[in-house]
């Protein structure tokens, strides 16, 4: 069966793939997913996606995310008594998605959906932590509005007691993303160092701008004797101060060329 090119064709295509049967045979936690196995959940999520009032291009991406977002659950699922967990299935599923679609999708779309699948499990828990920083970081990799749209479909496509509360949290995240201007565009950090610090949990608050002293550029000219290092310096870098090993040797040897080799070694 050919790879689908329209949102309505994505689920029929998925059902013909061997990994869909694996999802149908994989149980889910009765508290968080009372609807049943993974494939049942995927079907329900797809129904929510297809009902969205949005452009086909966006719906197509969300449909692909729907069939792939839990593809790794058969490999990650752990049953502990009467509870079922699937730790790391988002990250693993994103990698599996790339493998399955590598020859079918353009790199930009594949990258976008990779991050959408990788991150889909994070928004429902974000309000318990530094959600503004999380939103800012997510926006560097994915359209935050699309991520939250998909998470909304994911939540609506399940049966659980706290669904209404989880959906409210996603609405609050959407409002927060609008306030810090990263709902439809990447968040603009104060400087490059702030972005690095945000990724390593070192940023005190989102607007903080780490300050570093002005940096300097150092050029190192290396080559065989007589290859033109001095000429290159005079022609291209003459406005830079220079540290010349030849000059140091000559100066230290006080003009005695017989001493230059010894001085250079010292």
Short mmCIF file of N, CA and C in Angstrom, two decimals, residues 106-260:
data_model
loop_
_atom_site.label_atom_id
_atom_site.label_comp_id
_atom_site.label_asym_id
_atom_site.label_seq_id
_atom_site.Cartn_x
_atom_site.Cartn_y
_atom_site.Cartn_z
N UNK A 106 9.80 14.76 3.16
CA UNK A 106 10.88 15.72 3.03
C UNK A 106 11.53 15.96 4.40
N UNK A 107 12.82 16.25 4.42
CA UNK A 107 13.53 16.41 5.70
C UNK A 107 12.88 17.39 6.67
N UNK A 108 12.38 18.54 6.16
CA UNK A 108 11.79 19.53 7.05
C UNK A 108 10.55 18.99 7.74
N UNK A 109 9.67 18.32 7.00
CA UNK A 109 8.47 17.76 7.60
C UNK A 109 8.83 16.62 8.55
N UNK A 110 9.79 15.81 8.15
CA UNK A 110 10.20 14.69 9.00
C UNK A 110 10.77 15.21 10.32
N UNK A 111 11.55 16.29 10.26
CA UNK A 111 12.11 16.87 11.49
C UNK A 111 10.99 17.42 12.38
N UNK A 112 10.05 18.12 11.76
CA UNK A 112 8.95 18.72 12.52
C UNK A 112 8.13 17.64 13.24
N UNK A 113 7.81 16.56 12.53
CA UNK A 113 7.01 15.49 13.12
C UNK A 113 7.81 14.69 14.13
N UNK A 114 9.12 14.57 13.92
CA UNK A 114 9.98 13.91 14.91
C UNK A 114 9.82 14.59 16.27
N UNK A 115 9.92 15.91 16.29
CA UNK A 115 9.82 16.63 17.55
C UNK A 115 8.39 16.61 18.10
N UNK A 116 7.42 16.64 17.22
CA UNK A 116 6.03 16.57 17.66
C UNK A 116 5.77 15.26 18.41
N UNK A 117 6.26 14.17 17.86
CA UNK A 117 6.10 12.85 18.50
C UNK A 117 6.94 12.77 19.77
N UNK A 118 8.16 13.28 19.71
CA UNK A 118 9.06 13.22 20.87
C UNK A 118 8.49 13.96 22.07
N UNK A 119 7.81 15.08 21.81
CA UNK A 119 7.37 15.97 22.89
C UNK A 119 5.93 15.75 23.32
N UNK A 120 5.17 14.90 22.64
CA UNK A 120 3.72 14.88 22.86
C UNK A 120 3.31 14.54 24.29
N UNK A 121 4.15 13.85 25.03
CA UNK A 121 3.78 13.47 26.39
C UNK A 121 4.14 14.50 27.45
N UNK A 122 4.81 15.56 27.07
CA UNK A 122 5.32 16.52 28.06
C UNK A 122 4.33 17.61 28.47
N UNK A 123 3.56 18.20 27.54
CA UNK A 123 2.67 19.31 27.94
C UNK A 123 1.70 19.01 29.07
N UNK A 124 1.09 17.80 29.16
CA UNK A 124 0.14 17.58 30.27
C UNK A 124 0.76 17.71 31.66
N UNK A 125 2.09 17.63 31.75
CA UNK A 125 2.76 17.71 33.06
C UNK A 125 3.54 19.01 33.24
N UNK A 126 3.50 19.89 32.26
CA UNK A 126 4.38 21.06 32.27
C UNK A 126 4.05 22.06 33.36
N UNK A 127 2.78 22.21 33.69
CA UNK A 127 2.40 23.23 34.67
C UNK A 127 2.94 22.93 36.07
N UNK A 128 3.38 21.70 36.30
CA UNK A 128 3.94 21.35 37.60
C UNK A 128 5.37 21.88 37.76
N UNK A 129 5.97 22.36 36.68
CA UNK A 129 7.34 22.86 36.75
C UNK A 129 7.47 24.24 36.13
N UNK A 130 8.64 24.51 35.56
CA UNK A 130 8.93 25.81 34.93
C UNK A 130 8.36 25.78 33.51
N UNK A 131 7.05 25.95 33.40
CA UNK A 131 6.37 25.77 32.12
C UNK A 131 6.78 26.81 31.08
N UNK A 132 7.10 28.03 31.52
CA UNK A 132 7.51 29.06 30.56
C UNK A 132 8.81 28.66 29.87
N UNK A 133 9.76 28.16 30.64
CA UNK A 133 11.02 27.71 30.05
C UNK A 133 10.78 26.54 29.11
N UNK A 134 9.91 25.61 29.50
CA UNK A 134 9.60 24.46 28.66
C UNK A 134 8.98 24.92 27.34
N UNK A 135 8.03 25.82 27.41
CA UNK A 135 7.41 26.33 26.19
C UNK A 135 8.45 26.99 25.28
N UNK A 136 9.32 27.79 25.87
CA UNK A 136 10.35 28.47 25.08
C UNK A 136 11.26 27.47 24.38
N UNK A 137 11.62 26.40 25.09
CA UNK A 137 12.49 25.39 24.50
C UNK A 137 11.77 24.57 23.45
N UNK A 138 10.53 24.18 23.71
CA UNK A 138 9.77 23.42 22.70
C UNK A 138 9.66 24.22 21.42
N UNK A 139 9.47 25.51 21.54
CA UNK A 139 9.25 26.34 20.35
C UNK A 139 10.47 26.41 19.45
N UNK A 140 11.64 26.04 19.96
CA UNK A 140 12.84 26.02 19.13
C UNK A 140 12.80 24.88 18.13
N UNK A 141 12.02 23.84 18.44
CA UNK A 141 12.01 22.63 17.61
C UNK A 141 10.70 22.38 16.87
N UNK A 142 9.60 22.96 17.35
CA UNK A 142 8.29 22.63 16.79
C UNK A 142 7.37 23.83 16.92
N UNK A 143 6.38 23.90 16.04
CA UNK A 143 5.33 24.90 16.15
C UNK A 143 4.52 24.59 17.42
N UNK A 144 4.63 25.43 18.42
CA UNK A 144 3.99 25.15 19.71
C UNK A 144 2.48 25.01 19.57
N UNK A 145 1.87 25.80 18.71
CA UNK A 145 0.42 25.70 18.54
C UNK A 145 0.04 24.33 17.98
N UNK A 146 0.85 23.80 17.06
CA UNK A 146 0.56 22.48 16.51
C UNK A 146 0.77 21.40 17.56
N UNK A 147 1.81 21.54 18.36
CA UNK A 147 2.05 20.59 19.44
C UNK A 147 0.86 20.56 20.39
N UNK A 148 0.38 21.72 20.79
CA UNK A 148 -0.74 21.76 21.73
C UNK A 148 -2.04 21.29 21.08
N UNK A 149 -2.20 21.54 19.78
CA UNK A 149 -3.36 21.00 19.06
C UNK A 149 -3.33 19.47 19.10
N UNK A 150 -2.14 18.92 18.85
CA UNK A 150 -2.06 17.47 18.84
C UNK A 150 -2.29 16.88 20.23
N UNK A 151 -1.71 17.50 21.23
CA UNK A 151 -1.91 17.00 22.60
C UNK A 151 -3.39 17.06 22.98
N UNK A 152 -4.08 18.09 22.51
CA UNK A 152 -5.52 18.17 22.76
C UNK A 152 -6.25 16.99 22.13
N UNK A 153 -5.91 16.66 20.89
CA UNK A 153 -6.52 15.49 20.23
C UNK A 153 -6.15 14.21 20.96
N UNK A 154 -4.91 14.12 21.41
CA UNK A 154 -4.44 12.94 22.14
C UNK A 154 -5.24 12.75 23.43
N UNK A 155 -5.50 13.84 24.14
CA UNK A 155 -6.25 13.75 25.39
C UNK A 155 -7.72 13.45 25.14
N UNK A 156 -8.28 14.08 24.12
CA UNK A 156 -9.68 13.81 23.81
C UNK A 156 -9.89 12.37 23.33
N UNK A 157 -8.84 11.78 22.76
CA UNK A 157 -8.94 10.42 22.26
C UNK A 157 -8.62 9.37 23.29
N UNK A 158 -8.92 9.65 24.52
CA UNK A 158 -8.72 8.65 25.58
C UNK A 158 -9.89 8.71 26.56
N UNK A 159 -9.99 7.70 27.37
CA UNK A 159 -11.02 7.65 28.41
C UNK A 159 -10.33 7.66 29.76
N UNK A 160 -10.50 8.76 30.51
CA UNK A 160 -9.89 8.88 31.83
C UNK A 160 -10.69 9.88 32.66
N UNK A 161 -10.57 9.77 33.96
CA UNK A 161 -11.40 10.58 34.86
C UNK A 161 -10.99 12.04 34.87
N UNK A 162 -9.73 12.33 34.62
CA UNK A 162 -9.25 13.71 34.74
C UNK A 162 -9.07 14.39 33.38
N UNK A 163 -9.77 13.93 32.36
CA UNK A 163 -9.61 14.49 31.02
C UNK A 163 -9.89 16.00 31.00
N UNK A 164 -10.97 16.43 31.62
CA UNK A 164 -11.33 17.84 31.60
C UNK A 164 -10.25 18.70 32.23
N UNK A 165 -9.67 18.24 33.32
CA UNK A 165 -8.61 18.99 33.99
C UNK A 165 -7.36 19.07 33.10
N UNK A 166 -7.01 17.97 32.44
CA UNK A 166 -5.84 17.95 31.56
C UNK A 166 -6.05 18.89 30.37
N UNK A 167 -7.24 18.89 29.81
CA UNK A 167 -7.53 19.78 28.68
C UNK A 167 -7.46 21.25 29.10
N UNK A 168 -7.89 21.54 30.32
CA UNK A 168 -7.79 22.90 30.84
C UNK A 168 -6.33 23.32 30.97
N UNK A 169 -5.48 22.40 31.39
CA UNK A 169 -4.06 22.71 31.52
C UNK A 169 -3.45 23.04 30.16
N UNK A 170 -3.87 22.33 29.12
CA UNK A 170 -3.36 22.62 27.78
C UNK A 170 -3.82 24.00 27.33
N UNK A 171 -5.06 24.38 27.64
CA UNK A 171 -5.54 25.72 27.32
C UNK A 171 -4.73 26.79 28.04
N UNK A 172 -4.37 26.52 29.29
CA UNK A 172 -3.55 27.47 30.04
C UNK A 172 -2.15 27.58 29.44
N UNK A 173 -1.60 26.46 28.98
CA UNK A 173 -0.29 26.50 28.32
C UNK A 173 -0.36 27.31 27.03
N UNK A 174 -1.46 27.17 26.31
CA UNK A 174 -1.63 27.93 25.07
C UNK A 174 -1.63 29.44 25.37
N UNK A 175 -2.34 29.84 26.42
CA UNK A 175 -2.37 31.24 26.82
C UNK A 175 -0.98 31.72 27.23
N UNK A 176 -0.26 30.89 27.98
CA UNK A 176 1.09 31.26 28.41
C UNK A 176 2.02 31.42 27.21
N UNK A 177 1.89 30.52 26.23
CA UNK A 177 2.73 30.61 25.03
C UNK A 177 2.46 31.89 24.26
N UNK A 178 1.20 32.30 24.23
CA UNK A 178 0.86 33.57 23.58
C UNK A 178 1.50 34.73 24.31
N UNK A 179 1.49 34.68 25.64
CA UNK A 179 2.01 35.79 26.44
C UNK A 179 3.51 35.96 26.26
N UNK A 180 4.23 34.86 26.11
CA UNK A 180 5.69 34.98 25.95
C UNK A 180 6.09 34.91 24.47
N UNK A 181 5.08 35.00 23.60
CA UNK A 181 5.28 35.12 22.16
C UNK A 181 6.04 33.95 21.54
N UNK A 182 5.60 32.73 21.88
CA UNK A 182 6.22 31.55 21.26
C UNK A 182 5.18 30.52 20.86
N UNK A 183 3.93 30.97 20.63
CA UNK A 183 2.90 30.02 20.23
C UNK A 183 3.07 29.61 18.77
N UNK A 184 3.40 30.55 17.91
CA UNK A 184 3.54 30.25 16.49
C UNK A 184 4.92 30.60 15.94
N UNK A 185 5.84 30.92 16.83
CA UNK A 185 7.20 31.23 16.42
C UNK A 185 8.16 30.85 17.53
N UNK A 186 9.44 30.64 17.22
CA UNK A 186 10.40 30.30 18.27
C UNK A 186 10.56 31.45 19.27
N UNK A 187 10.69 31.10 20.53
CA UNK A 187 10.94 32.12 21.55
C UNK A 187 12.30 32.76 21.30
N UNK A 188 12.37 34.07 21.48
CA UNK A 188 13.62 34.79 21.28
C UNK A 188 14.28 34.99 22.64
N UNK A 189 15.35 34.25 22.89
CA UNK A 189 16.09 34.41 24.15
C UNK A 189 16.89 35.70 24.13
N UNK A 190 17.28 36.16 25.31
CA UNK A 190 18.00 37.44 25.43
C UNK A 190 19.30 37.42 24.65
N UNK A 191 19.99 36.31 24.64
CA UNK A 191 21.20 36.14 23.84
C UNK A 191 21.48 34.64 23.68
N UNK A 192 22.53 34.33 22.96
CA UNK A 192 22.83 32.92 22.68
C UNK A 192 23.15 32.15 23.96
N UNK A 193 23.82 32.82 24.90
CA UNK A 193 24.16 32.15 26.15
C UNK A 193 22.91 31.80 26.96
N UNK A 194 21.90 32.67 26.90
CA UNK A 194 20.65 32.41 27.62
C UNK A 194 19.98 31.14 27.09
N UNK A 195 20.02 30.95 25.79
CA UNK A 195 19.44 29.75 25.20
C UNK A 195 20.18 28.50 25.67
N UNK A 196 21.49 28.58 25.73
CA UNK A 196 22.29 27.45 26.21
C UNK A 196 21.98 27.18 27.68
N UNK A 197 21.92 28.23 28.48
CA UNK A 197 21.63 28.07 29.90
C UNK A 197 20.24 27.47 30.11
N UNK A 198 19.27 27.86 29.29
CA UNK A 198 17.92 27.32 29.43
C UNK A 198 17.91 25.82 29.20
N UNK A 199 18.73 25.35 28.29
CA UNK A 199 18.81 23.91 28.01
C UNK A 199 19.51 23.13 29.11
N UNK A 200 20.27 23.81 29.94
CA UNK A 200 21.01 23.13 31.01
C UNK A 200 20.48 23.49 32.40
N UNK A 201 19.27 24.07 32.46
CA UNK A 201 18.62 24.41 33.72
C UNK A 201 19.38 25.44 34.54
N UNK A 202 20.23 26.24 33.91
CA UNK A 202 21.01 27.24 34.65
C UNK A 202 20.38 28.63 34.59
N UNK A 203 19.35 28.81 33.78
CA UNK A 203 18.77 30.13 33.59
C UNK A 203 17.86 30.48 34.77
N UNK A 204 18.18 31.54 35.54
CA UNK A 204 17.37 31.90 36.72
C UNK A 204 15.92 32.21 36.36
N UNK A 205 15.71 32.95 35.26
CA UNK A 205 14.37 33.23 34.77
C UNK A 205 14.47 33.45 33.27
N UNK A 206 13.34 33.38 32.60
CA UNK A 206 13.34 33.32 31.14
C UNK A 206 13.94 34.56 30.50
N UNK A 207 13.78 35.74 31.12
CA UNK A 207 14.27 36.97 30.51
C UNK A 207 15.74 37.26 30.85
N UNK A 208 16.35 36.43 31.66
CA UNK A 208 17.72 36.69 32.13
C UNK A 208 18.70 36.64 30.96
N UNK A 209 19.64 37.57 30.94
CA UNK A 209 20.67 37.63 29.90
C UNK A 209 22.04 37.42 30.53
N UNK A 210 22.60 36.23 30.46
CA UNK A 210 23.96 36.01 31.01
C UNK A 210 24.95 36.95 30.32
N UNK A 211 25.84 37.51 31.11
CA UNK A 211 26.81 38.46 30.58
C UNK A 211 28.19 37.84 30.59
N UNK A 212 28.88 37.96 29.47
CA UNK A 212 30.25 37.50 29.37
C UNK A 212 31.10 38.65 28.86
N UNK A 213 32.36 38.73 29.32
CA UNK A 213 33.24 39.79 28.81
C UNK A 213 33.38 39.66 27.30
N UNK A 214 33.73 40.79 26.67
CA UNK A 214 33.95 40.76 25.23
C UNK A 214 35.01 39.72 24.89
N UNK A 215 34.76 38.98 23.86
CA UNK A 215 35.72 37.96 23.43
C UNK A 215 36.61 38.52 22.33
N UNK A 216 37.71 37.85 22.07
CA UNK A 216 38.67 38.28 21.08
C UNK A 216 38.97 37.13 20.13
N UNK A 217 39.32 37.50 18.92
CA UNK A 217 39.68 36.50 17.92
C UNK A 217 41.19 36.37 17.86
N UNK A 218 41.67 35.14 17.88
CA UNK A 218 43.10 34.86 17.78
C UNK A 218 43.34 34.07 16.49
N UNK A 219 44.24 34.56 15.67
CA UNK A 219 44.63 33.85 14.45
C UNK A 219 45.98 33.19 14.69
N UNK A 220 46.07 31.92 14.36
CA UNK A 220 47.33 31.18 14.49
C UNK A 220 47.80 30.81 13.08
N UNK A 221 48.95 31.31 12.70
CA UNK A 221 49.52 31.01 11.39
C UNK A 221 50.53 29.89 11.55
N UNK A 222 50.30 28.83 10.81
CA UNK A 222 51.16 27.65 10.93
C UNK A 222 51.57 27.21 9.53
N UNK A 223 52.85 26.91 9.34
CA UNK A 223 53.32 26.46 8.04
C UNK A 223 54.81 26.22 8.05
N UNK A 224 55.30 25.66 6.99
CA UNK A 224 56.73 25.39 6.88
C UNK A 224 57.52 26.69 6.81
N UNK A 225 58.79 26.66 7.21
CA UNK A 225 59.62 27.85 7.08
C UNK A 225 59.66 28.33 5.64
N UNK A 226 59.47 29.66 5.47
CA UNK A 226 59.51 30.23 4.13
C UNK A 226 58.23 30.07 3.34
N UNK A 227 57.15 29.58 3.98
CA UNK A 227 55.90 29.34 3.25
C UNK A 227 55.05 30.61 3.11
N UNK A 228 55.42 31.69 3.79
CA UNK A 228 54.71 32.95 3.60
C UNK A 228 53.89 33.41 4.78
N UNK A 229 54.17 32.93 5.98
CA UNK A 229 53.38 33.34 7.16
C UNK A 229 53.54 34.83 7.43
N UNK A 230 54.76 35.32 7.41
CA UNK A 230 54.98 36.75 7.65
C UNK A 230 54.33 37.60 6.57
N UNK A 231 54.41 37.15 5.33
CA UNK A 231 53.79 37.88 4.23
C UNK A 231 52.27 37.93 4.40
N UNK A 232 51.67 36.79 4.78
CA UNK A 232 50.22 36.75 4.98
C UNK A 232 49.81 37.71 6.09
N UNK A 233 50.61 37.73 7.17
CA UNK A 233 50.30 38.64 8.27
C UNK A 233 50.35 40.09 7.81
N UNK A 234 51.40 40.47 7.09
CA UNK A 234 51.55 41.86 6.66
C UNK A 234 50.43 42.26 5.70
N UNK A 235 49.98 41.32 4.87
CA UNK A 235 48.99 41.64 3.86
C UNK A 235 47.57 41.65 4.40
N UNK A 236 47.26 40.72 5.33
CA UNK A 236 45.86 40.55 5.74
C UNK A 236 45.58 40.87 7.21
N UNK A 237 46.58 40.83 8.06
CA UNK A 237 46.32 40.95 9.50
C UNK A 237 47.20 42.01 10.16
N UNK A 238 47.68 42.95 9.41
CA UNK A 238 48.65 43.90 9.94
C UNK A 238 48.07 44.80 11.02
N UNK A 239 46.73 44.90 11.10
CA UNK A 239 46.13 45.72 12.14
C UNK A 239 45.98 44.97 13.46
N UNK A 240 46.39 43.71 13.50
CA UNK A 240 46.35 42.91 14.72
C UNK A 240 47.73 42.90 15.37
N UNK A 241 47.77 42.94 16.72
CA UNK A 241 49.07 42.73 17.37
C UNK A 241 49.55 41.31 17.10
N UNK A 242 50.85 41.13 17.07
CA UNK A 242 51.39 39.83 16.68
C UNK A 242 52.35 39.31 17.75
N UNK A 243 52.31 38.04 17.98
CA UNK A 243 53.29 37.35 18.82
C UNK A 243 54.07 36.43 17.89
N UNK A 244 55.30 36.78 17.63
CA UNK A 244 56.12 36.04 16.67
C UNK A 244 57.20 35.27 17.39
N UNK A 245 57.23 33.97 17.17
CA UNK A 245 58.27 33.14 17.79
C UNK A 245 59.65 33.56 17.31
N UNK A 246 59.72 33.93 16.02
CA UNK A 246 61.01 34.38 15.50
C UNK A 246 61.48 35.62 16.23
N UNK A 247 60.56 36.57 16.43
CA UNK A 247 60.92 37.80 17.11
C UNK A 247 61.34 37.53 18.55
N UNK A 248 60.64 36.63 19.22
CA UNK A 248 60.97 36.30 20.60
C UNK A 248 62.35 35.68 20.70
N UNK A 249 62.65 34.78 19.78
CA UNK A 249 63.96 34.14 19.80
C UNK A 249 65.07 35.15 19.55
N UNK A 250 64.82 36.02 18.57
CA UNK A 250 65.84 37.01 18.22
C UNK A 250 66.07 37.98 19.38
N UNK A 251 64.97 38.41 20.00
CA UNK A 251 65.08 39.35 21.10
C UNK A 251 65.81 38.74 22.29
N UNK A 252 65.43 37.50 22.65
CA UNK A 252 66.02 36.84 23.81
C UNK A 252 67.47 36.51 23.60
N UNK A 253 67.83 36.27 22.33
CA UNK A 253 69.23 35.94 22.05
C UNK A 253 70.07 37.20 21.83
N UNK A 254 69.41 38.37 21.93
CA UNK A 254 70.11 39.65 21.82
C UNK A 254 70.90 39.73 20.52
N UNK A 255 70.30 39.19 19.45
CA UNK A 255 70.95 39.29 18.16
C UNK A 255 71.97 38.21 17.88
N UNK A 256 72.25 37.37 18.86
CA UNK A 256 73.21 36.29 18.67
C UNK A 256 72.46 35.10 18.05
N UNK A 257 72.59 34.91 16.71
CA UNK A 257 71.81 33.88 16.04
C UNK A 257 72.21 32.49 16.52
N UNK A 258 73.40 32.31 17.03
CA UNK A 258 73.81 30.99 17.53
C UNK A 258 73.04 30.61 18.77
N UNK A 259 72.42 31.58 19.45
CA UNK A 259 71.68 31.33 20.66
C UNK A 259 70.18 31.16 20.40
N UNK A 260 69.72 31.45 19.20
CA UNK A 260 68.29 31.45 18.94
C UNK A 260 67.66 30.06 19.12
#
